[in-house]
Amino acid sequence: AARNFTLNFTITNLQFTAALAMPNSKKFQSTEKVIYHYVDPLLQKSSIGPAYIGCKVMAFRSKEDRDDTGVDATCSYRDEPSDPKFNRVVVYHELSNMTNGITKLGHYSLNSQSLYING
């Protein structure tokens, strides 16, 4: 069985544009690919790594006068008896450590108070 969890964070060096609000735009799709490029390896290295299936960016949101961009993603993992158990607190701490205290995601800067994981 597959289960989902939400992953939210805010990028402080990605200015929100109208194109980011449209999932069919080239800007949304190219930014989404970059997010996957950075997020997927982190979750694969986390405690749920062997059970991790992937994430889907659901939306980019305007934050604080469009200077920052919020990212809303839904991520999936297998929930089989032999797979690692999902613990949102553990995954939060692992992602925090892997992003320098929730400040860096590749070339993106993050709002250190913005990481949210809900399972």
mmCIF file of N, CA and C in Angstrom:
data_model
loop_
_atom_site.group_PDB
_atom_site.id
_atom_site.type_symbol
_atom_site.label_atom_id
_atom_site.label_comp_id
_atom_site.label_asym_id
_atom_site.label_seq_id
_atom_site.Cartn_x
_atom_site.Cartn_y
_atom_site.Cartn_z
ATOM 1 N N ALA A 1 0.839 -1.183 0.000
ATOM 2 C CA ALA A 1 0.000 0.000 0.000
ATOM 3 C C ALA A 1 0.881 1.242 0.000
ATOM 4 N N ALA A 2 0.442 2.252 -0.722
ATOM 5 C CA ALA A 2 1.171 3.517 -0.762
ATOM 6 C C ALA A 2 0.478 4.528 0.142
ATOM 7 N N ARG A 3 1.291 5.315 0.826
ATOM 8 C CA ARG A 3 0.777 6.391 1.693
ATOM 9 C C ARG A 3 1.419 7.705 1.258
ATOM 10 N N ASN A 4 0.750 8.788 1.587
ATOM 11 C CA ASN A 4 1.235 10.116 1.219
ATOM 12 C C ASN A 4 1.572 10.940 2.444
ATOM 13 N N PHE A 5 2.464 11.886 2.250
ATOM 14 C CA PHE A 5 2.693 12.924 3.244
ATOM 15 C C PHE A 5 2.917 14.229 2.500
ATOM 16 N N THR A 6 2.634 15.334 3.172
ATOM 17 C CA THR A 6 2.847 16.633 2.550
ATOM 18 C C THR A 6 4.198 17.191 2.981
ATOM 19 N N LEU A 7 4.792 17.913 2.060
ATOM 20 C CA LEU A 7 6.073 18.562 2.284
ATOM 21 C C LEU A 7 5.913 20.004 1.827
ATOM 22 N N ASN A 8 6.126 20.943 2.731
ATOM 23 C CA ASN A 8 6.008 22.365 2.408
ATOM 24 C C ASN A 8 7.264 23.083 2.881
ATOM 25 N N PHE A 9 7.710 24.040 2.076
ATOM 26 C CA PHE A 9 8.837 24.887 2.464
ATOM 27 C C PHE A 9 8.789 26.148 1.623
ATOM 28 N N THR A 10 9.549 27.157 2.039
ATOM 29 C CA THR A 10 9.578 28.433 1.336
ATOM 30 C C THR A 10 10.983 28.716 0.831
ATOM 31 N N ILE A 11 11.066 29.061 -0.456
ATOM 32 C CA ILE A 11 12.326 29.430 -1.093
ATOM 33 C C ILE A 11 12.418 30.957 -1.070
ATOM 34 N N THR A 12 13.518 31.474 -0.513
ATOM 35 C CA THR A 12 13.639 32.927 -0.360
ATOM 36 C C THR A 12 14.366 33.605 -1.520
ATOM 37 N N ASN A 13 14.989 32.837 -2.407
ATOM 38 C CA ASN A 13 15.651 33.447 -3.559
ATOM 39 C C ASN A 13 15.015 32.999 -4.876
ATOM 40 N N LEU A 14 13.714 32.773 -4.838
ATOM 41 C CA LEU A 14 12.939 32.485 -6.048
ATOM 42 C C LEU A 14 11.722 33.392 -6.007
ATOM 43 N N GLN A 15 11.752 34.425 -6.832
ATOM 44 C CA GLN A 15 10.634 35.367 -6.849
ATOM 45 C C GLN A 15 9.429 34.716 -7.507
ATOM 46 N N PHE A 16 8.281 34.849 -6.857
ATOM 47 C CA PHE A 16 7.048 34.271 -7.387
ATOM 48 C C PHE A 16 6.594 35.076 -8.601
ATOM 49 N N THR A 17 6.165 34.358 -9.643
ATOM 50 C CA THR A 17 5.593 34.992 -10.831
ATOM 51 C C THR A 17 4.275 34.294 -11.146
ATOM 52 N N ALA A 18 3.470 34.938 -11.955
ATOM 53 C CA ALA A 18 2.182 34.354 -12.348
ATOM 54 C C ALA A 18 2.390 33.006 -13.039
ATOM 55 N N ALA A 19 3.480 32.868 -13.774
ATOM 56 C CA ALA A 19 3.755 31.611 -14.478
ATOM 57 C C ALA A 19 3.945 30.447 -13.507
ATOM 58 N N LEU A 20 4.480 30.726 -12.317
ATOM 59 C CA LEU A 20 4.667 29.661 -11.325
ATOM 60 C C LEU A 20 3.335 29.150 -10.779
ATOM 61 N N ALA A 21 2.288 29.928 -10.937
ATOM 62 C CA ALA A 21 0.968 29.509 -10.460
ATOM 63 C C ALA A 21 0.257 28.599 -11.456
ATOM 64 N N MET A 22 0.808 28.474 -12.657
ATOM 65 C CA MET A 22 0.156 27.685 -13.713
ATOM 66 C C MET A 22 0.929 26.396 -13.983
ATOM 67 N N PRO A 23 0.370 25.244 -13.569
ATOM 68 C CA PRO A 23 1.083 23.965 -13.729
ATOM 69 C C PRO A 23 1.465 23.625 -15.168
ATOM 70 N N ASN A 24 0.801 24.206 -16.149
ATOM 71 C CA ASN A 24 1.140 23.895 -17.542
ATOM 72 C C ASN A 24 2.199 24.824 -18.120
ATOM 73 N N SER A 25 2.636 25.817 -17.350
ATOM 74 C CA SER A 25 3.629 26.764 -17.868
ATOM 75 C C SER A 25 5.022 26.139 -17.863
ATOM 76 N N LYS A 26 5.868 26.641 -18.753
ATOM 77 C CA LYS A 26 7.258 26.169 -18.804
ATOM 78 C C LYS A 26 7.995 26.509 -17.515
ATOM 79 N N LYS A 27 7.696 27.670 -16.934
ATOM 80 C CA LYS A 27 8.349 28.093 -15.691
ATOM 81 C C LYS A 27 8.010 27.138 -14.553
ATOM 82 N N PHE A 28 6.721 26.765 -14.412
ATOM 83 C CA PHE A 28 6.312 25.806 -13.379
ATOM 84 C C PHE A 28 7.039 24.490 -13.595
ATOM 85 N N GLN A 29 6.990 23.971 -14.818
ATOM 86 C CA GLN A 29 7.554 22.653 -15.102
ATOM 87 C C GLN A 29 9.070 22.615 -14.929
ATOM 88 N N SER A 30 9.765 23.668 -15.340
ATOM 89 C CA SER A 30 11.220 23.666 -15.181
ATOM 90 C C SER A 30 11.604 23.811 -13.705
ATOM 91 N N THR A 31 10.870 24.635 -12.962
ATOM 92 C CA THR A 31 11.155 24.792 -11.534
ATOM 93 C C THR A 31 10.835 23.502 -10.787
ATOM 94 N N GLU A 32 9.756 22.853 -11.180
ATOM 95 C CA GLU A 32 9.369 21.576 -10.578
ATOM 96 C C GLU A 32 10.489 20.543 -10.765
ATOM 97 N N LYS A 33 11.078 20.476 -11.936
ATOM 98 C CA LYS A 33 12.166 19.524 -12.207
ATOM 99 C C LYS A 33 13.374 19.794 -11.307
ATOM 100 N N VAL A 34 13.687 21.075 -11.100
ATOM 101 C CA VAL A 34 14.813 21.426 -10.243
ATOM 102 C C VAL A 34 14.520 21.024 -8.797
ATOM 103 N N ILE A 35 13.291 21.258 -8.354
ATOM 104 C CA ILE A 35 12.897 20.864 -6.993
ATOM 105 C C ILE A 35 13.074 19.352 -6.829
ATOM 106 N N TYR A 36 12.592 18.575 -7.798
ATOM 107 C CA TYR A 36 12.758 17.115 -7.724
ATOM 108 C C TYR A 36 14.229 16.734 -7.676
ATOM 109 N N HIS A 37 15.032 17.422 -8.475
ATOM 110 C CA HIS A 37 16.468 17.134 -8.538
ATOM 111 C C HIS A 37 17.123 17.265 -7.160
ATOM 112 N N TYR A 38 16.629 18.216 -6.366
ATOM 113 C CA TYR A 38 17.194 18.431 -5.033
ATOM 114 C C TYR A 38 16.505 17.621 -3.941
ATOM 115 N N VAL A 39 15.187 17.489 -4.014
ATOM 116 C CA VAL A 39 14.428 16.846 -2.935
ATOM 117 C C VAL A 39 14.525 15.317 -2.987
ATOM 118 N N ASP A 40 14.410 14.733 -4.167
ATOM 119 C CA ASP A 40 14.406 13.267 -4.271
ATOM 120 C C ASP A 40 15.636 12.613 -3.628
ATOM 121 N N PRO A 41 16.862 13.081 -3.918
ATOM 122 C CA PRO A 41 18.026 12.445 -3.281
ATOM 123 C C PRO A 41 18.012 12.551 -1.755
ATOM 124 N N LEU A 42 17.502 13.672 -1.235
ATOM 125 C CA LEU A 42 17.452 13.829 0.220
ATOM 126 C C LEU A 42 16.510 12.802 0.841
ATOM 127 N N LEU A 43 15.334 12.650 0.254
ATOM 128 C CA LEU A 43 14.372 11.689 0.810
ATOM 129 C C LEU A 43 14.841 10.252 0.596
ATOM 130 N N GLN A 44 15.588 10.011 -0.487
ATOM 131 C CA GLN A 44 16.135 8.669 -0.706
ATOM 132 C C GLN A 44 17.196 8.330 0.341
ATOM 133 N N LYS A 45 17.892 9.353 0.871
ATOM 134 C CA LYS A 45 18.901 9.144 1.910
ATOM 135 C C LYS A 45 18.304 9.128 3.307
ATOM 136 N N SER A 46 17.032 9.501 3.427
ATOM 137 C CA SER A 46 16.393 9.596 4.746
ATOM 138 C C SER A 46 16.002 8.209 5.262
ATOM 139 N N SER A 47 15.445 8.193 6.450
ATOM 140 C CA SER A 47 15.053 6.923 7.074
ATOM 141 C C SER A 47 13.968 6.192 6.296
ATOM 142 N N ILE A 48 13.194 6.903 5.477
ATOM 143 C CA ILE A 48 12.171 6.210 4.669
ATOM 144 C C ILE A 48 12.694 5.890 3.270
ATOM 145 N N GLY A 49 13.963 6.173 3.037
ATOM 146 C CA GLY A 49 14.561 6.012 1.713
ATOM 147 C C GLY A 49 14.177 4.768 0.946
ATOM 148 N N PRO A 50 14.318 3.569 1.534
ATOM 149 C CA PRO A 50 13.979 2.356 0.781
ATOM 150 C C PRO A 50 12.499 2.272 0.397
ATOM 151 N N ALA A 51 11.640 2.966 1.124
ATOM 152 C CA ALA A 51 10.203 2.924 0.847
ATOM 153 C C ALA A 51 9.735 4.143 0.046
ATOM 154 N N TYR A 52 10.619 5.124 -0.133
ATOM 155 C CA TYR A 52 10.263 6.370 -0.810
ATOM 156 C C TYR A 52 9.913 6.118 -2.268
ATOM 157 N N ILE A 53 8.786 6.652 -2.713
ATOM 158 C CA ILE A 53 8.345 6.506 -4.101
ATOM 159 C C ILE A 53 8.632 7.773 -4.899
ATOM 160 N N GLY A 54 8.260 8.929 -4.350
ATOM 161 C CA GLY A 54 8.502 10.183 -5.065
ATOM 162 C C GLY A 54 7.599 11.289 -4.573
ATOM 163 N N CYS A 55 7.847 12.492 -5.086
ATOM 164 C CA CYS A 55 7.046 13.664 -4.731
ATOM 165 C C CYS A 55 6.462 14.288 -5.984
ATOM 166 N N LYS A 56 5.365 14.979 -5.795
ATOM 167 C CA LYS A 56 4.713 15.729 -6.870
ATOM 168 C C LYS A 56 4.465 17.139 -6.346
ATOM 169 N N VAL A 57 5.014 18.134 -7.029
ATOM 170 C CA VAL A 57 4.745 19.519 -6.641
ATOM 171 C C VAL A 57 3.297 19.825 -6.997
ATOM 172 N N MET A 58 2.535 20.209 -5.992
ATOM 173 C CA MET A 58 1.121 20.516 -6.196
ATOM 174 C C MET A 58 0.922 21.996 -6.524
ATOM 175 N N ALA A 59 1.754 22.847 -5.922
ATOM 176 C CA ALA A 59 1.597 24.290 -6.149
ATOM 177 C C ALA A 59 2.847 25.045 -5.724
ATOM 178 N N PHE A 60 3.041 26.159 -6.388
ATOM 179 C CA PHE A 60 3.971 27.184 -5.942
ATOM 180 C C PHE A 60 3.098 28.351 -5.496
ATOM 181 N N ARG A 61 3.404 28.916 -4.343
ATOM 182 C CA ARG A 61 2.578 29.979 -3.765
ATOM 183 C C ARG A 61 3.384 31.251 -3.573
ATOM 184 N N SER A 62 2.697 32.371 -3.727
ATOM 185 C CA SER A 62 3.303 33.669 -3.453
ATOM 186 C C SER A 62 3.424 33.850 -1.944
ATOM 187 N N LYS A 63 4.566 34.315 -1.512
ATOM 188 C CA LYS A 63 4.814 34.592 -0.096
ATOM 189 C C LYS A 63 5.390 36.004 0.026
ATOM 190 N N GLU A 64 5.000 36.709 1.058
ATOM 191 C CA GLU A 64 5.607 37.992 1.409
ATOM 192 C C GLU A 64 5.908 38.891 0.213
ATOM 193 N N ASP A 65 4.871 39.459 -0.362
ATOM 194 C CA ASP A 65 5.004 40.403 -1.483
ATOM 195 C C ASP A 65 5.724 39.806 -2.691
ATOM 196 N N ARG A 66 5.519 38.539 -2.921
ATOM 197 C CA ARG A 66 6.069 37.824 -4.085
ATOM 198 C C ARG A 66 7.585 37.704 -4.100
ATOM 199 N N ASP A 67 8.244 38.088 -3.004
ATOM 200 C CA ASP A 67 9.699 37.950 -2.969
ATOM 201 C C ASP A 67 10.095 36.492 -2.756
ATOM 202 N N ASP A 68 9.286 35.765 -2.035
ATOM 203 C CA ASP A 68 9.553 34.360 -1.725
ATOM 204 C C ASP A 68 8.488 33.497 -2.393
ATOM 205 N N THR A 69 8.824 32.220 -2.584
ATOM 206 C CA THR A 69 7.879 31.290 -3.189
ATOM 207 C C THR A 69 7.708 30.077 -2.288
ATOM 208 N N GLY A 70 6.476 29.806 -1.923
ATOM 209 C CA GLY A 70 6.155 28.616 -1.146
ATOM 210 C C GLY A 70 6.016 27.423 -2.070
ATOM 211 N N VAL A 71 6.452 26.267 -1.607
ATOM 212 C CA VAL A 71 6.359 25.024 -2.377
ATOM 213 C C VAL A 71 5.489 24.047 -1.590
ATOM 214 N N ASP A 72 4.458 23.532 -2.252
ATOM 215 C CA ASP A 72 3.583 22.517 -1.670
ATOM 216 C C ASP A 72 3.732 21.247 -2.485
ATOM 217 N N ALA A 73 4.156 20.171 -1.835
ATOM 218 C CA ALA A 73 4.344 18.898 -2.535
ATOM 219 C C ALA A 73 3.657 17.777 -1.764
ATOM 220 N N THR A 74 3.214 16.788 -2.517
ATOM 221 C CA THR A 74 2.696 15.560 -1.927
ATOM 222 C C THR A 74 3.684 14.463 -2.285
ATOM 223 N N CYS A 75 4.168 13.774 -1.266
ATOM 224 C CA CYS A 75 5.158 12.719 -1.456
ATOM 225 C C CYS A 75 4.556 11.374 -1.068
ATOM 226 N N SER A 76 5.075 10.315 -1.664
ATOM 227 C CA SER A 76 4.530 8.970 -1.425
ATOM 228 C C SER A 76 5.617 8.007 -0.988
ATOM 229 N N TYR A 77 5.181 7.022 -0.219
ATOM 230 C CA TYR A 77 6.077 5.958 0.218
ATOM 231 C C TYR A 77 5.265 4.671 0.359
ATOM 232 N N ARG A 78 5.975 3.551 0.241
ATOM 233 C CA ARG A 78 5.325 2.250 0.428
ATOM 234 C C ARG A 78 5.167 1.982 1.914
ATOM 235 N N ASP A 79 4.022 1.459 2.281
ATOM 236 C CA ASP A 79 3.757 1.145 3.689
ATOM 237 C C ASP A 79 3.524 -0.353 3.820
ATOM 238 N N GLU A 80 4.606 -1.085 3.658
ATOM 239 C CA GLU A 80 4.559 -2.537 3.790
ATOM 240 C C GLU A 80 5.262 -2.927 5.089
ATOM 241 N N PRO A 81 4.930 -4.076 5.647
ATOM 242 C CA PRO A 81 5.559 -4.485 6.920
ATOM 243 C C PRO A 81 7.090 -4.498 6.881
ATOM 244 N N SER A 82 7.665 -4.805 5.730
ATOM 245 C CA SER A 82 9.122 -4.896 5.638
ATOM 246 C C SER A 82 9.787 -3.538 5.371
ATOM 247 N N ASP A 83 9.002 -2.526 5.044
ATOM 248 C CA ASP A 83 9.550 -1.201 4.746
ATOM 249 C C ASP A 83 9.757 -0.388 6.024
ATOM 250 N N PRO A 84 10.669 0.588 5.966
ATOM 251 C CA PRO A 84 10.851 1.465 7.124
ATOM 252 C C PRO A 84 9.558 2.221 7.417
ATOM 253 N N LYS A 85 9.289 2.447 8.667
ATOM 254 C CA LYS A 85 8.088 3.178 9.069
ATOM 255 C C LYS A 85 8.318 4.679 8.901
ATOM 256 N N PHE A 86 7.303 5.370 8.429
ATOM 257 C CA PHE A 86 7.378 6.816 8.270
ATOM 258 C C PHE A 86 7.145 7.484 9.622
ATOM 259 N N ASN A 87 8.082 8.344 9.993
ATOM 260 C CA ASN A 87 7.954 9.131 11.217
ATOM 261 C C ASN A 87 8.251 10.576 10.822
ATOM 262 N N ARG A 88 7.213 11.409 10.820
ATOM 263 C CA ARG A 88 7.372 12.769 10.299
ATOM 264 C C ARG A 88 8.390 13.587 11.088
ATOM 265 N N VAL A 89 8.494 13.348 12.396
ATOM 266 C CA VAL A 89 9.457 14.080 13.215
ATOM 267 C C VAL A 89 10.875 13.689 12.824
ATOM 268 N N VAL A 90 11.106 12.405 12.637
ATOM 269 C CA VAL A 90 12.437 11.926 12.234
ATOM 270 C C VAL A 90 12.795 12.464 10.852
ATOM 271 N N VAL A 91 11.864 12.377 9.906
ATOM 272 C CA VAL A 91 12.127 12.870 8.545
ATOM 273 C C VAL A 91 12.370 14.382 8.560
ATOM 274 N N TYR A 92 11.611 15.109 9.368
ATOM 275 C CA TYR A 92 11.826 16.556 9.508
ATOM 276 C C TYR A 92 13.262 16.836 9.959
ATOM 277 N N HIS A 93 13.711 16.149 11.004
ATOM 278 C CA HIS A 93 15.069 16.374 11.518
ATOM 279 C C HIS A 93 16.130 15.968 10.492
ATOM 280 N N GLU A 94 15.879 14.887 9.770
ATOM 281 C CA GLU A 94 16.832 14.462 8.735
ATOM 282 C C GLU A 94 16.923 15.514 7.628
ATOM 283 N N LEU A 95 15.773 16.005 7.159
ATOM 284 C CA LEU A 95 15.791 17.032 6.109
ATOM 285 C C LEU A 95 16.410 18.330 6.621
ATOM 286 N N SER A 96 16.145 18.654 7.864
ATOM 287 C CA SER A 96 16.751 19.844 8.462
ATOM 288 C C SER A 96 18.280 19.724 8.428
ATOM 289 N N ASN A 97 18.797 18.575 8.835
ATOM 290 C CA ASN A 97 20.243 18.350 8.832
ATOM 291 C C ASN A 97 20.819 18.376 7.423
ATOM 292 N N MET A 98 20.095 17.814 6.458
ATOM 293 C CA MET A 98 20.599 17.727 5.082
ATOM 294 C C MET A 98 20.475 19.045 4.317
ATOM 295 N N THR A 99 19.782 20.030 4.891
ATOM 296 C CA THR A 99 19.634 21.331 4.240
ATOM 297 C C THR A 99 20.276 22.447 5.073
ATOM 298 N N ASN A 100 21.296 22.099 5.822
ATOM 299 C CA ASN A 100 22.032 23.064 6.654
ATOM 300 C C ASN A 100 21.087 23.855 7.551
ATOM 301 N N GLY A 101 20.281 23.149 8.316
ATOM 302 C CA GLY A 101 19.358 23.818 9.233
ATOM 303 C C GLY A 101 18.206 24.495 8.512
ATOM 304 N N ILE A 102 17.770 23.883 7.433
ATOM 305 C CA ILE A 102 16.672 24.396 6.580
ATOM 306 C C ILE A 102 17.050 25.772 6.024
ATOM 307 N N THR A 103 18.262 25.874 5.492
ATOM 308 C CA THR A 103 18.684 27.135 4.885
ATOM 309 C C THR A 103 19.090 26.983 3.421
ATOM 310 N N LYS A 104 19.460 25.770 2.998
ATOM 311 C CA LYS A 104 19.953 25.557 1.642
ATOM 312 C C LYS A 104 19.346 24.302 1.019
ATOM 313 N N LEU A 105 18.858 24.443 -0.214
ATOM 314 C CA LEU A 105 18.390 23.312 -1.017
ATOM 315 C C LEU A 105 19.002 23.523 -2.395
ATOM 316 N N GLY A 106 20.183 22.921 -2.605
ATOM 317 C CA GLY A 106 20.903 23.180 -3.848
ATOM 318 C C GLY A 106 21.250 24.656 -3.932
ATOM 319 N N HIS A 107 20.882 25.304 -5.041
ATOM 320 C CA HIS A 107 21.177 26.736 -5.167
ATOM 321 C C HIS A 107 20.065 27.607 -4.582
ATOM 322 N N TYR A 108 19.046 26.990 -4.024
ATOM 323 C CA TYR A 108 17.969 27.743 -3.383
ATOM 324 C C TYR A 108 18.283 28.016 -1.919
ATOM 325 N N SER A 109 17.855 29.179 -1.458
ATOM 326 C CA SER A 109 17.909 29.521 -0.038
ATOM 327 C C SER A 109 16.517 29.295 0.530
ATOM 328 N N LEU A 110 16.461 28.752 1.741
ATOM 329 C CA LEU A 110 15.175 28.427 2.361
ATOM 330 C C LEU A 110 14.916 29.298 3.586
ATOM 331 N N ASN A 111 13.655 29.541 3.841
ATOM 332 C CA ASN A 111 13.242 30.163 5.096
ATOM 333 C C ASN A 111 13.368 29.083 6.154
ATOM 334 N N SER A 112 14.218 29.300 7.127
ATOM 335 C CA SER A 112 14.526 28.248 8.104
ATOM 336 C C SER A 112 13.329 27.865 8.984
ATOM 337 N N GLN A 113 12.289 28.696 8.969
ATOM 338 C CA GLN A 113 11.087 28.393 9.764
ATOM 339 C C GLN A 113 9.967 27.785 8.924
ATOM 340 N N SER A 114 10.260 27.461 7.664
ATOM 341 C CA SER A 114 9.182 27.121 6.737
ATOM 342 C C SER A 114 8.957 25.625 6.492
ATOM 343 N N LEU A 115 9.882 24.767 6.902
ATOM 344 C CA LEU A 115 9.719 23.343 6.601
ATOM 345 C C LEU A 115 8.568 22.752 7.406
ATOM 346 N N TYR A 116 7.681 22.084 6.704
ATOM 347 C CA TYR A 116 6.532 21.437 7.334
ATOM 348 C C TYR A 116 6.335 20.086 6.682
ATOM 349 N N ILE A 117 6.219 19.070 7.505
ATOM 350 C CA ILE A 117 5.962 17.708 7.033
ATOM 351 C C ILE A 117 4.774 17.187 7.807
ATOM 352 N N ASN A 118 3.794 16.667 7.079
ATOM 353 C CA ASN A 118 2.611 16.112 7.726
ATOM 354 C C ASN A 118 2.318 14.761 7.113
ATOM 355 N N GLY A 119 2.198 13.728 7.927
ATOM 356 C CA GLY A 119 1.960 12.390 7.408
ATOM 357 C C GLY A 119 0.697 11.863 7.887
#
